Coordinates of C-alpha atoms in Angstrom, one line a residue:
M1 CA 35.8 78.7 -99.5
A2 CA 34.7 75.3 -98.5
L3 CA 38.3 75.3 -96.9
L4 CA 38.0 78.0 -95.3
R5 CA 34.2 76.5 -94.7
S6 CA 35.3 72.5 -93.4
F7 CA 38.7 74.2 -91.4
A8 CA 35.8 76.7 -89.6
A9 CA 33.6 73.3 -88.5
F10 CA 37.0 72.0 -88.0
S11 CA 37.8 74.8 -85.6
F12 CA 34.2 74.3 -83.7
C13 CA 34.4 71.0 -83.2
I14 CA 37.4 71.1 -81.3
S15 CA 35.6 73.9 -79.6
L16 CA 32.8 71.5 -78.6
L17 CA 35.4 69.4 -77.7
L18 CA 37.9 71.0 -75.0
G19 CA 35.8 73.9 -74.1
L20 CA 36.4 78.1 -74.4
C21 CA 39.6 78.5 -75.4
S22 CA 41.5 81.0 -77.8
A23 CA 42.1 80.8 -81.5
G24 CA 44.8 79.6 -83.1
D25 CA 46.3 79.1 -79.5
P26 CA 48.0 75.5 -79.2
F27 CA 46.9 73.1 -76.5
I28 CA 49.0 71.1 -74.7
F29 CA 47.6 68.1 -72.9
Y30 CA 48.4 66.1 -70.2
D31 CA 46.7 63.1 -68.3
W32 CA 47.7 62.1 -64.8
D33 CA 47.9 59.0 -62.3
V34 CA 47.6 60.4 -58.6
S35 CA 48.9 57.9 -56.5
Y36 CA 50.2 56.2 -54.0
I37 CA 53.8 53.8 -53.9
T38 CA 56.2 53.3 -51.8
A39 CA 60.2 54.5 -51.6
S40 CA 62.5 54.9 -49.2
P41 CA 64.2 59.2 -49.9
L42 CA 66.6 58.9 -46.7
G43 CA 66.5 55.3 -46.2
V44 CA 63.2 54.2 -44.1
K45 CA 59.9 53.3 -46.3
Q46 CA 57.6 55.0 -46.7
Q47 CA 53.7 56.7 -49.1
V48 CA 54.7 59.2 -51.2
I49 CA 52.4 60.6 -53.5
A50 CA 53.3 60.1 -57.0
I51 CA 51.8 61.3 -60.3
N52 CA 52.4 58.8 -63.1
G53 CA 54.9 56.9 -61.1
Q54 CA 57.2 59.5 -60.9
F55 CA 58.1 61.1 -57.5
P56 CA 58.3 64.7 -58.7
G57 CA 55.6 64.1 -60.6
P58 CA 56.2 65.4 -64.6
I59 CA 57.3 68.4 -65.7
V60 CA 55.2 70.6 -67.4
N61 CA 56.9 72.3 -70.6
V62 CA 55.1 74.9 -72.0
T63 CA 54.8 78.5 -73.9
T64 CA 53.2 81.6 -72.6
N65 CA 49.3 81.3 -74.5
N66 CA 49.2 78.3 -74.7
N67 CA 46.0 76.1 -72.8
V68 CA 46.6 73.3 -71.1
V69 CA 44.8 70.5 -70.7
V70 CA 46.0 68.3 -67.4
N71 CA 43.2 65.2 -66.5
V72 CA 43.6 64.3 -63.0
V73 CA 42.4 61.3 -62.1
N74 CA 42.6 60.2 -58.2
N75 CA 44.0 56.5 -56.8
L76 CA 44.9 58.3 -53.4
D77 CA 42.6 57.2 -50.6
E78 CA 40.7 60.5 -49.7
S79 CA 40.1 64.1 -52.1
V80 CA 42.6 65.9 -53.8
L81 CA 43.4 69.1 -55.8
I82 CA 46.3 70.6 -57.7
T83 CA 46.7 73.8 -57.5
W84 CA 49.8 75.8 -60.2
D85 CA 52.1 78.1 -58.0
G86 CA 52.4 81.6 -59.5
I87 CA 50.2 80.0 -62.3
Q88 CA 47.5 83.3 -62.7
H89 CA 44.9 81.8 -64.2
R90 CA 43.6 85.1 -65.7
R91 CA 39.8 85.6 -66.0
N92 CA 39.9 82.3 -63.9
S93 CA 39.5 81.2 -60.5
W94 CA 38.0 78.7 -61.6
Q95 CA 40.8 76.5 -62.4
D96 CA 42.9 77.6 -59.3
G97 CA 42.9 73.7 -57.9
V98 CA 42.5 75.4 -53.6
R99 CA 39.2 74.7 -50.9
G100 CA 37.8 78.2 -51.8
T101 CA 37.5 78.5 -55.4
N102 CA 36.9 74.2 -55.7
C103 CA 35.6 71.0 -54.7
P104 CA 38.2 68.5 -53.8
I105 CA 38.5 65.5 -56.3
P106 CA 36.9 62.3 -54.1
A107 CA 39.3 59.3 -54.4
R108 CA 38.8 57.9 -57.7
W109 CA 37.2 60.4 -59.5
N110 CA 38.6 62.1 -62.2
W111 CA 38.8 65.7 -63.8
T112 CA 40.0 67.8 -65.9
Y113 CA 41.8 71.3 -65.1
Q114 CA 41.6 73.2 -68.2
F115 CA 43.9 77.0 -68.5
Q116 CA 46.0 78.9 -70.2
V117 CA 48.8 80.7 -69.1
K118 CA 48.7 83.9 -70.6
D119 CA 50.8 86.3 -70.9
Q120 CA 53.5 84.6 -68.5
I121 CA 56.8 83.0 -68.2
G122 CA 59.2 81.7 -66.0
S123 CA 60.1 78.6 -63.7
F124 CA 56.9 77.9 -60.9
F125 CA 55.6 74.8 -59.3
Y126 CA 52.1 72.0 -58.9
F127 CA 51.5 70.5 -55.7
P128 CA 48.3 69.1 -53.8
S129 CA 47.0 71.6 -52.2
L130 CA 44.7 70.1 -49.5
N131 CA 45.2 67.9 -46.6
F132 CA 49.3 68.2 -46.3
Q133 CA 49.1 66.7 -48.2
R134 CA 51.8 68.0 -50.7
A135 CA 54.7 67.4 -46.9
A136 CA 53.4 63.1 -49.2
G137 CA 54.8 64.2 -52.9
G138 CA 53.0 64.7 -55.7
Y139 CA 54.4 67.8 -56.8
G140 CA 56.3 68.8 -59.8
G141 CA 57.8 71.4 -62.4
I142 CA 56.0 74.2 -64.4
I143 CA 58.0 76.0 -67.4
V144 CA 56.5 79.2 -69.5
N145 CA 58.7 79.2 -72.3
N146 CA 59.3 82.7 -74.7
R147 CA 57.2 82.2 -77.1
D148 CA 60.4 82.6 -80.4
I149 CA 59.5 86.3 -81.2
I150 CA 60.3 87.3 -77.6
P151 CA 63.6 88.5 -76.6
V152 CA 65.1 86.6 -73.3
P153 CA 67.8 88.9 -72.0
F154 CA 70.3 85.5 -71.9
G155 CA 72.0 83.3 -74.8
K156 CA 70.0 80.5 -75.4
P157 CA 71.5 77.5 -72.2
D158 CA 72.5 74.2 -73.4
G159 CA 70.5 72.8 -71.3
D160 CA 67.7 72.8 -68.7
I161 CA 67.6 71.4 -64.7
T162 CA 64.9 71.6 -63.0
L163 CA 65.8 70.6 -59.6
H164 CA 62.9 70.8 -56.6
I165 CA 64.5 71.0 -53.1
G166 CA 63.2 71.2 -49.3
D167 CA 62.7 69.4 -45.8
W168 CA 61.8 65.7 -45.8
F169 CA 59.8 63.4 -42.6
N170 CA 60.2 60.1 -42.4
R171 CA 56.9 60.0 -41.4
N172 CA 53.3 59.9 -43.1
H173 CA 51.5 63.0 -44.4
T174 CA 48.4 61.8 -42.0
D175 CA 50.5 61.2 -38.9
M176 CA 52.0 64.6 -39.6
R177 CA 48.1 66.5 -39.6
N178 CA 46.3 64.6 -36.5
A179 CA 49.8 65.8 -34.9
L180 CA 49.1 69.3 -35.8
D181 CA 45.5 68.4 -35.4
N182 CA 46.4 66.9 -31.2
G183 CA 48.6 70.4 -30.6
K184 CA 51.6 69.1 -31.5
D185 CA 54.9 70.2 -33.2
L186 CA 56.3 68.8 -36.2
G187 CA 59.3 68.6 -34.8
M188 CA 62.9 69.0 -36.7
P189 CA 63.1 66.9 -40.4
D190 CA 64.6 64.1 -41.0
G191 CA 66.7 65.4 -43.9
V192 CA 66.0 67.5 -47.5
L193 CA 65.7 65.5 -50.4
M194 CA 67.0 67.4 -54.3
N195 CA 64.3 65.3 -56.5
G196 CA 63.3 63.1 -54.1
K197 CA 66.2 61.6 -53.3
G198 CA 68.5 61.9 -50.6
P199 CA 71.7 63.7 -50.0
Y200 CA 74.9 62.1 -51.5
R201 CA 77.0 59.8 -48.7
Y202 CA 79.8 63.3 -48.4
N203 CA 79.5 62.1 -44.1
D204 CA 79.9 58.4 -43.0
T205 CA 78.4 59.3 -39.5
L206 CA 76.1 61.5 -40.9
V207 CA 74.7 59.5 -44.2
P208 CA 73.5 56.3 -44.0
V209 CA 74.7 53.6 -46.5
G210 CA 71.8 52.6 -49.8
I211 CA 70.2 55.9 -50.1
D212 CA 70.2 57.3 -53.6
Y213 CA 71.1 60.5 -54.1
E214 CA 70.4 62.9 -57.5
T215 CA 73.3 63.1 -60.1
I216 CA 73.5 66.1 -62.6
H217 CA 75.2 65.9 -65.9
V218 CA 76.9 68.6 -67.7
H219 CA 79.5 68.7 -70.1
P220 CA 82.6 71.8 -69.7
G221 CA 82.4 74.5 -71.2
R222 CA 78.3 74.7 -71.5
T223 CA 75.7 76.8 -69.4
Y224 CA 73.1 75.0 -68.0
R225 CA 69.9 77.0 -67.1
F226 CA 69.2 75.6 -63.3
R227 CA 65.5 76.1 -62.1
V228 CA 65.1 75.3 -58.2
H229 CA 62.0 75.7 -55.9
N230 CA 61.6 75.5 -52.1
V231 CA 58.3 72.0 -53.1
G232 CA 59.3 71.3 -49.1
V233 CA 57.2 71.5 -45.3
S234 CA 58.2 74.7 -43.3
T235 CA 62.6 74.9 -43.4
S236 CA 64.0 78.0 -45.4
L237 CA 67.0 76.7 -46.9
N238 CA 70.3 77.8 -48.8
F239 CA 71.1 76.6 -52.4
R240 CA 74.8 76.8 -53.7
I241 CA 77.1 75.1 -56.1
Q242 CA 80.9 73.9 -55.3
N243 CA 83.1 76.8 -56.8
H244 CA 80.2 77.5 -59.2
N245 CA 78.7 81.5 -59.5
M246 CA 75.2 81.1 -59.9
L247 CA 73.8 83.9 -62.4
L248 CA 70.6 84.6 -60.8
V249 CA 68.3 85.3 -64.5
E250 CA 64.5 84.8 -63.2
T251 CA 62.3 84.2 -59.8
E252 CA 58.8 82.7 -60.6
G253 CA 57.3 85.0 -64.2
S254 CA 60.3 88.4 -63.3
Y255 CA 63.4 88.8 -65.3
T256 CA 65.6 89.6 -62.8
V257 CA 69.2 92.2 -63.2
Q258 CA 71.6 89.3 -63.2
Q259 CA 74.0 88.8 -60.7
N260 CA 76.0 86.3 -60.0
Y261 CA 75.5 84.5 -56.7
T262 CA 77.9 82.2 -54.6
N263 CA 74.6 81.3 -53.1
L264 CA 71.1 81.9 -52.7
D265 CA 68.7 81.9 -49.4
I266 CA 64.8 80.2 -51.2
H267 CA 61.7 79.5 -48.9
V268 CA 59.4 78.0 -48.9
G269 CA 57.4 78.1 -51.6
Q270 CA 59.8 79.9 -54.1
S271 CA 61.1 79.4 -57.5
Y272 CA 64.5 80.7 -59.1
S273 CA 66.4 80.5 -62.7
F274 CA 70.3 80.8 -62.6
L275 CA 72.8 79.8 -65.7
V276 CA 75.2 78.0 -64.7
T277 CA 78.2 77.7 -67.1
M278 CA 80.3 74.7 -66.2
D279 CA 84.2 75.8 -65.9
Q280 CA 85.6 74.1 -64.0
N281 CA 88.6 71.8 -64.1
A282 CA 87.3 68.1 -64.0
S283 CA 89.2 66.7 -61.4
S284 CA 86.5 65.4 -59.4
D285 CA 83.0 65.5 -58.7
Y286 CA 81.3 68.9 -57.2
Y287 CA 78.5 69.0 -54.7
I288 CA 75.0 70.8 -54.8
V289 CA 73.7 71.3 -51.7
A290 CA 71.3 72.7 -50.3
S291 CA 70.9 73.2 -46.1
A292 CA 68.8 74.7 -43.4
R293 CA 69.1 78.3 -42.4
F294 CA 68.1 80.0 -38.8
V295 CA 68.7 76.5 -37.3
N296 CA 70.6 75.0 -34.2
E297 CA 73.2 73.5 -37.1
S298 CA 74.8 71.3 -34.4
L299 CA 71.1 69.8 -34.2
W300 CA 70.5 70.1 -38.3
T301 CA 74.0 68.3 -40.0
R302 CA 72.0 65.7 -40.3
V303 CA 69.0 67.6 -42.2
T304 CA 71.0 68.9 -45.3
G305 CA 70.5 67.7 -49.0
V306 CA 73.3 67.1 -51.2
A307 CA 73.9 66.1 -54.7
I308 CA 76.1 65.8 -57.2
L309 CA 77.3 67.9 -59.8
Q310 CA 79.0 65.5 -62.8
Y311 CA 81.0 66.6 -65.7
S312 CA 81.4 63.9 -68.2
N313 CA 85.2 64.4 -68.1
S314 CA 85.3 64.0 -64.2
K315 CA 88.4 61.9 -62.9
G316 CA 86.9 61.3 -59.2
K317 CA 84.0 61.4 -57.0
A318 CA 83.4 64.5 -54.9
S319 CA 84.9 63.9 -51.3
G320 CA 86.0 66.5 -48.5
P321 CA 83.5 69.3 -46.8
L322 CA 80.5 70.4 -48.3
P323 CA 80.5 74.0 -49.2
D324 CA 80.3 76.6 -46.6
P325 CA 76.7 78.2 -45.4
P326 CA 76.6 81.6 -44.5
N327 CA 77.5 82.2 -41.1
D328 CA 74.4 84.8 -39.5
F329 CA 72.7 82.2 -37.7
Y330 CA 72.7 85.3 -34.9
D331 CA 72.0 88.4 -37.8
K332 CA 69.1 87.5 -40.4
T333 CA 70.6 91.1 -42.0
F334 CA 72.9 88.8 -45.0
S335 CA 69.8 87.2 -45.7
M336 CA 67.7 90.0 -45.4
N337 CA 70.1 92.1 -47.5
Q338 CA 70.2 89.2 -50.8
A339 CA 66.6 89.7 -50.7
R340 CA 66.8 93.4 -51.8
S341 CA 69.3 92.4 -53.8
I342 CA 67.5 90.9 -56.1
R343 CA 65.3 93.6 -58.1
W344 CA 63.2 93.7 -61.6
N345 CA 65.1 93.7 -65.1
V346 CA 62.8 96.5 -66.2
S347 CA 64.5 96.8 -69.7
A348 CA 64.2 92.3 -70.4
G349 CA 60.6 91.3 -72.6
A350 CA 58.1 89.9 -70.6
A351 CA 55.5 87.2 -71.9
R352 CA 55.0 90.9 -74.5
P353 CA 57.2 92.8 -76.7
N354 CA 56.8 95.7 -74.3
P355 CA 59.6 96.3 -72.0
Q356 CA 58.7 94.4 -68.0
G357 CA 59.2 97.2 -66.5
S358 CA 57.3 99.9 -68.7
F359 CA 54.6 98.9 -65.8
K360 CA 55.1 101.2 -63.1
Y361 CA 54.3 100.5 -60.4
G362 CA 55.2 103.4 -58.5
Q363 CA 52.9 105.9 -60.0
I364 CA 49.6 103.9 -59.2
N365 CA 47.2 105.6 -56.1
V366 CA 46.9 102.8 -53.7
T367 CA 43.6 102.1 -52.9
D368 CA 43.2 99.6 -50.5
V369 CA 45.9 99.0 -47.7
Y370 CA 45.9 95.2 -45.3
V371 CA 48.5 94.8 -42.9
L372 CA 48.3 91.1 -41.8
R373 CA 49.9 90.2 -38.8
N374 CA 51.2 86.5 -37.5
K375 CA 51.4 85.7 -34.6
P376 CA 52.7 82.8 -32.5
P377 CA 49.9 79.6 -32.8
V378 CA 47.5 80.1 -29.9
V379 CA 44.4 77.8 -28.9
I380 CA 41.0 79.3 -29.7
N381 CA 38.3 76.8 -28.6
G382 CA 40.7 74.2 -27.4
K383 CA 42.7 73.5 -30.4
R384 CA 45.7 74.7 -31.6
R385 CA 45.6 77.5 -34.6
T386 CA 47.4 79.8 -36.2
T387 CA 46.1 84.0 -36.7
L388 CA 46.0 86.1 -39.4
N389 CA 44.5 90.0 -38.5
G390 CA 43.3 87.5 -35.6
I391 CA 41.3 85.5 -37.5
S392 CA 42.0 81.8 -37.9
Y393 CA 40.7 80.9 -41.8
S394 CA 38.0 77.6 -42.0
N395 CA 37.3 76.1 -44.7
A396 CA 33.7 76.5 -45.3
A397 CA 32.3 73.2 -46.7
T398 CA 31.2 75.1 -50.0
P399 CA 33.9 76.4 -52.1
L400 CA 33.8 80.6 -52.1
R401 CA 33.2 81.1 -55.6
L402 CA 30.4 78.0 -56.3
A403 CA 28.7 79.7 -53.4
D404 CA 29.2 83.8 -55.1
Q405 CA 27.5 81.6 -58.1
Y406 CA 24.8 80.2 -57.0
K407 CA 24.5 82.9 -54.9
V408 CA 24.4 80.7 -51.3
Q409 CA 23.8 83.0 -48.2
G410 CA 26.4 82.6 -44.6
V411 CA 29.3 80.8 -46.7
Y412 CA 31.5 83.3 -46.0
K413 CA 31.7 87.0 -44.6
L414 CA 33.6 91.0 -46.0
D415 CA 34.2 91.3 -43.0
F416 CA 38.4 90.7 -42.7
P417 CA 40.1 93.5 -40.7
T418 CA 42.4 95.8 -42.9
R419 CA 44.3 95.9 -39.2
P420 CA 44.6 93.2 -36.8
L421 CA 42.1 93.1 -34.2
V422 CA 42.2 93.9 -31.2
G423 CA 40.9 91.7 -28.2
P424 CA 40.5 87.2 -28.4
P425 CA 41.4 85.6 -31.5
R426 CA 38.5 83.7 -33.3
I427 CA 38.2 81.4 -36.6
E428 CA 36.0 82.1 -39.2
T429 CA 35.6 82.3 -42.6
S430 CA 36.4 85.7 -43.7
V431 CA 37.5 87.4 -46.7
I432 CA 39.1 90.8 -47.8
N433 CA 36.9 92.7 -49.9
G434 CA 39.0 93.5 -52.9
T435 CA 38.3 96.5 -55.6
F436 CA 38.5 95.4 -59.0
R437 CA 41.0 97.4 -60.9
G438 CA 42.0 98.7 -57.7
F439 CA 46.4 99.1 -56.1
M440 CA 46.0 96.9 -53.0
E441 CA 49.1 97.9 -50.4
V442 CA 49.1 95.3 -48.7
I443 CA 52.3 94.8 -45.5
F444 CA 53.3 91.4 -43.4
Q445 CA 54.4 91.6 -40.1
N446 CA 56.4 88.1 -38.5
N447 CA 55.3 88.4 -35.5
D448 CA 56.2 84.9 -34.5
T449 CA 59.9 82.6 -34.5
T450 CA 60.4 81.7 -37.6
V451 CA 60.5 82.8 -41.4
Q452 CA 57.3 82.9 -43.1
S453 CA 56.5 82.2 -46.6
Y454 CA 53.3 83.6 -48.7
H455 CA 51.6 83.6 -51.6
M456 CA 48.9 85.4 -53.3
D457 CA 46.7 83.0 -56.7
G458 CA 46.2 84.1 -59.4
Y459 CA 49.0 87.5 -59.2
A460 CA 52.5 88.8 -59.2
F461 CA 52.7 91.3 -57.0
F462 CA 55.6 94.0 -56.6
V463 CA 57.8 93.7 -53.3
V464 CA 58.9 96.9 -52.6
G465 CA 59.6 96.7 -48.9
M466 CA 61.7 94.5 -46.2
D467 CA 62.4 95.6 -42.3
F468 CA 63.4 94.9 -38.8
G469 CA 61.0 95.7 -36.7
E470 CA 57.3 97.0 -36.8
W471 CA 55.7 98.7 -39.6
T472 CA 54.3 101.8 -39.6
E473 CA 53.7 104.4 -41.9
N474 CA 56.7 106.5 -41.7
S475 CA 58.1 102.3 -43.8
R476 CA 56.8 104.2 -46.6
G477 CA 59.8 106.2 -47.0
T478 CA 62.1 103.0 -48.0
Y479 CA 60.0 101.5 -50.6
N480 CA 61.4 100.9 -53.7
K481 CA 58.8 102.1 -56.3
W482 CA 60.9 101.4 -59.0
D483 CA 62.6 98.2 -59.7
G484 CA 60.9 96.0 -57.6
V485 CA 61.0 92.7 -58.7
A486 CA 56.9 91.6 -59.3
R487 CA 56.4 88.1 -58.4
S488 CA 54.2 85.5 -56.4
T489 CA 55.5 84.0 -53.0
T490 CA 57.6 86.9 -50.9
Q491 CA 59.6 85.5 -47.5
V492 CA 59.2 88.0 -44.4
F493 CA 61.4 86.7 -41.8
P494 CA 61.1 86.6 -37.7
G495 CA 60.1 90.4 -36.0
A496 CA 60.0 92.5 -39.5
W497 CA 58.0 93.1 -42.1
T498 CA 57.7 93.0 -46.2
A499 CA 55.4 94.5 -48.2
I500 CA 54.0 94.3 -51.7
L501 CA 51.7 95.9 -54.3
V502 CA 49.9 94.5 -56.3
S503 CA 47.2 95.7 -59.5
L504 CA 43.9 93.5 -58.4
D505 CA 42.9 93.3 -62.4
N506 CA 41.9 89.4 -62.4
V507 CA 38.4 88.6 -61.4
G508 CA 37.9 86.0 -59.5
F509 CA 38.5 84.1 -55.2
W510 CA 42.1 84.1 -54.8
N511 CA 43.9 82.7 -52.1
V512 CA 46.7 84.6 -49.8
R513 CA 48.3 81.7 -47.9
A514 CA 50.9 81.0 -45.9
E515 CA 53.3 78.3 -47.8
N516 CA 54.6 76.9 -44.3
L517 CA 52.8 74.1 -44.5
D518 CA 51.7 73.4 -40.8
T519 CA 50.9 77.5 -40.2
W520 CA 48.8 77.0 -43.5
Y521 CA 47.3 74.0 -42.5
L522 CA 46.8 75.5 -39.1
G523 CA 44.2 78.7 -40.7
Q524 CA 46.7 81.0 -41.5
E525 CA 44.9 82.4 -44.9
V526 CA 42.9 84.5 -46.7
Y527 CA 40.5 85.4 -49.6
V528 CA 40.5 88.6 -51.8
R529 CA 37.0 88.1 -53.9
V530 CA 37.4 90.4 -56.5
V531 CA 33.9 91.7 -58.3
N532 CA 33.7 93.6 -61.8
P533 CA 29.9 94.8 -60.6
E534 CA 29.3 94.7 -65.1
I535 CA 28.6 91.4 -65.3
T536 CA 30.1 90.2 -68.5
N537 CA 32.5 87.4 -70.0
K538 CA 34.9 89.3 -71.0
T539 CA 36.8 90.1 -66.9
E540 CA 36.0 86.2 -65.7
L541 CA 35.2 83.3 -67.9
P542 CA 32.2 80.7 -67.0
K543 CA 31.7 77.7 -64.7
P544 CA 33.4 75.6 -66.0
D545 CA 30.5 72.1 -67.7
N546 CA 33.1 69.8 -65.1
A547 CA 33.0 72.2 -62.2
L548 CA 32.0 69.9 -59.1
Y549 CA 29.8 70.6 -56.2
C550 CA 29.7 70.2 -52.7
G551 CA 28.6 71.2 -49.7
A552 CA 25.1 73.3 -49.8
L553 CA 24.9 72.7 -53.5
E554 CA 26.4 68.6 -53.2
H555 CA 22.0 67.5 -54.8
L556 CA 23.7 69.0 -58.0
Q557 CA 26.7 66.8 -58.4
K558 CA 26.5 63.4 -60.9
P559 CA 27.1 61.2 -59.7
Q560 CA 30.7 59.5 -61.7
K561 CA 32.0 55.8 -62.4
L562 CA 34.6 55.0 -59.8
H563 CA 38.2 54.6 -61.2
S564 CA 40.9 52.5 -60.8
K565 CA 44.0 52.7 -61.2
S566 CA 43.7 49.8 -64.3
S567 CA 40.8 51.9 -65.7
A568 CA 43.0 56.0 -65.5
S569 CA 44.2 55.0 -68.8
S570 CA 41.0 53.7 -70.2
I571 CA 39.7 57.1 -69.6
V572 CA 43.5 58.6 -71.6
A573 CA 42.7 56.4 -74.4
G574 CA 38.4 57.1 -74.5
R575 CA 39.5 61.1 -74.4
M576 CA 42.1 60.4 -77.3
L577 CA 39.7 57.7 -79.4
L578 CA 37.0 61.0 -79.0
F579 CA 39.5 64.1 -80.4
T580 CA 40.7 61.1 -82.7
L581 CA 37.2 61.1 -84.3
V582 CA 37.1 64.4 -84.2
L583 CA 40.1 64.8 -86.3
L584 CA 39.0 62.1 -89.5
Y585 CA 35.6 64.2 -89.4
A586 CA 37.7 67.5 -89.9
A587 CA 40.0 66.4 -92.5
T588 CA 37.4 64.6 -94.5
A589 CA 35.2 67.4 -94.9
I590 CA 38.8 69.3 -96.0
F591 CA 39.6 67.0 -98.9
Q592 CA 36.0 66.5 -100.2

């Protein structure tokens, strides 16, 4: 009994130290120093954003139901927020890391995120969500593993490899931001990076000497899991591994019907998992390629990412032409059909023992319908802006969730239109009023000229249809109501639509945005407010004790001692000392 009382005291101490948590679920700690470093990914020295000196940042490797604690020290010269793309933050939009839910972490301050990857598995990534910072780096992979008791629908791979692919500019993100503020396009990227590195010199004319490239080391006969994330600014990329089939097994938290692809289009913000078996001879290394899609290849040839797949018994370097991309510049049907072929594996378990497909979304009555139409940029009040339904979103000085908590009036309006507005576009802080436990149908209609990706925080939604032309009520007849894949980011082709269904069971304010950084930065986003009319901590966790305050609530913010790079380690040491003291206290109590 004394042992049990001591253990209870220990658990209570830990709870006091760490805040709200789920009993029995482990805590995983990370300490991050976010700072600038100088790098030359494409041969030109520039300022990039690193985490603990790494670009890309460290991989967050956790298991379903783990409590994740990330202490962020901001050593940039501007505010920062880290968002966790695809992590659903069940009942906890306070940790979402976007401007509508969190005040930014000021320069030289630190802030600790704490959230649980509740009932979730899969491949995701994190990145800084403010001020176009993702264009300078600050991103990294997230792996959420199944618990051991949950079967995985494929054999355990011999290795796990994360690849961050994305278009890259040699300009600083601040210059790119200023260009957009001044009404200019970003123009063509300078290249495509793989894990923060430039292309292998496959062509002496296109690729200059001295560029560092990524090499993936493998062993013949073994099978590896490749987790590929498009973390770029705005370019859809075709991913392929020379002479190797890629067996698609998972995307953004859902196991998929297992299909082989020789190449796959990965749009901005999307994540995929492939199993790749090293079944080729080792006469030479092999190319890993990420090339721009739906662009004029004669102009964009140099904007190609190339890494090397090297067998342990390789006999020589890769040479010759790159494997061909799809030849469909004037016809995007191939890419759309490829996207339609990605289906949910309804017989596989996910984070829970029951098959993920047991959630029969096609039999649920829809309660709300929103048709979200985007158009090419327009000028509003003398500024070049992007819109959804004729509204260009403007971030309020006070985060929406904080405004609700403290009943601050006039921060936002619950008047976002269900259909495109008739009349001139306008800049507003307009929010969708979601129905708690409702079932929402959202149709993204892309009337722009480029592929757009759309992401929804806090949820996985079902991609049930996509086609060219204008969506109509009759389009529902083409919906996949059985095994449409559940994910958090979907592409919408130009002159086409994509339909999703989402169950609004997660209370909070949740960001719906274009993942293309330029269109997002210029206003193409909206928030969905989901409120439980019954006041209870069962559907939403309370505001964290370390919440930051800004805008109309700035007077509530207590001053924080400014930190430098050298003090980041002392923050970690101080927290670890406190944690050690609690452990020693508990151990003493147990063994007395």
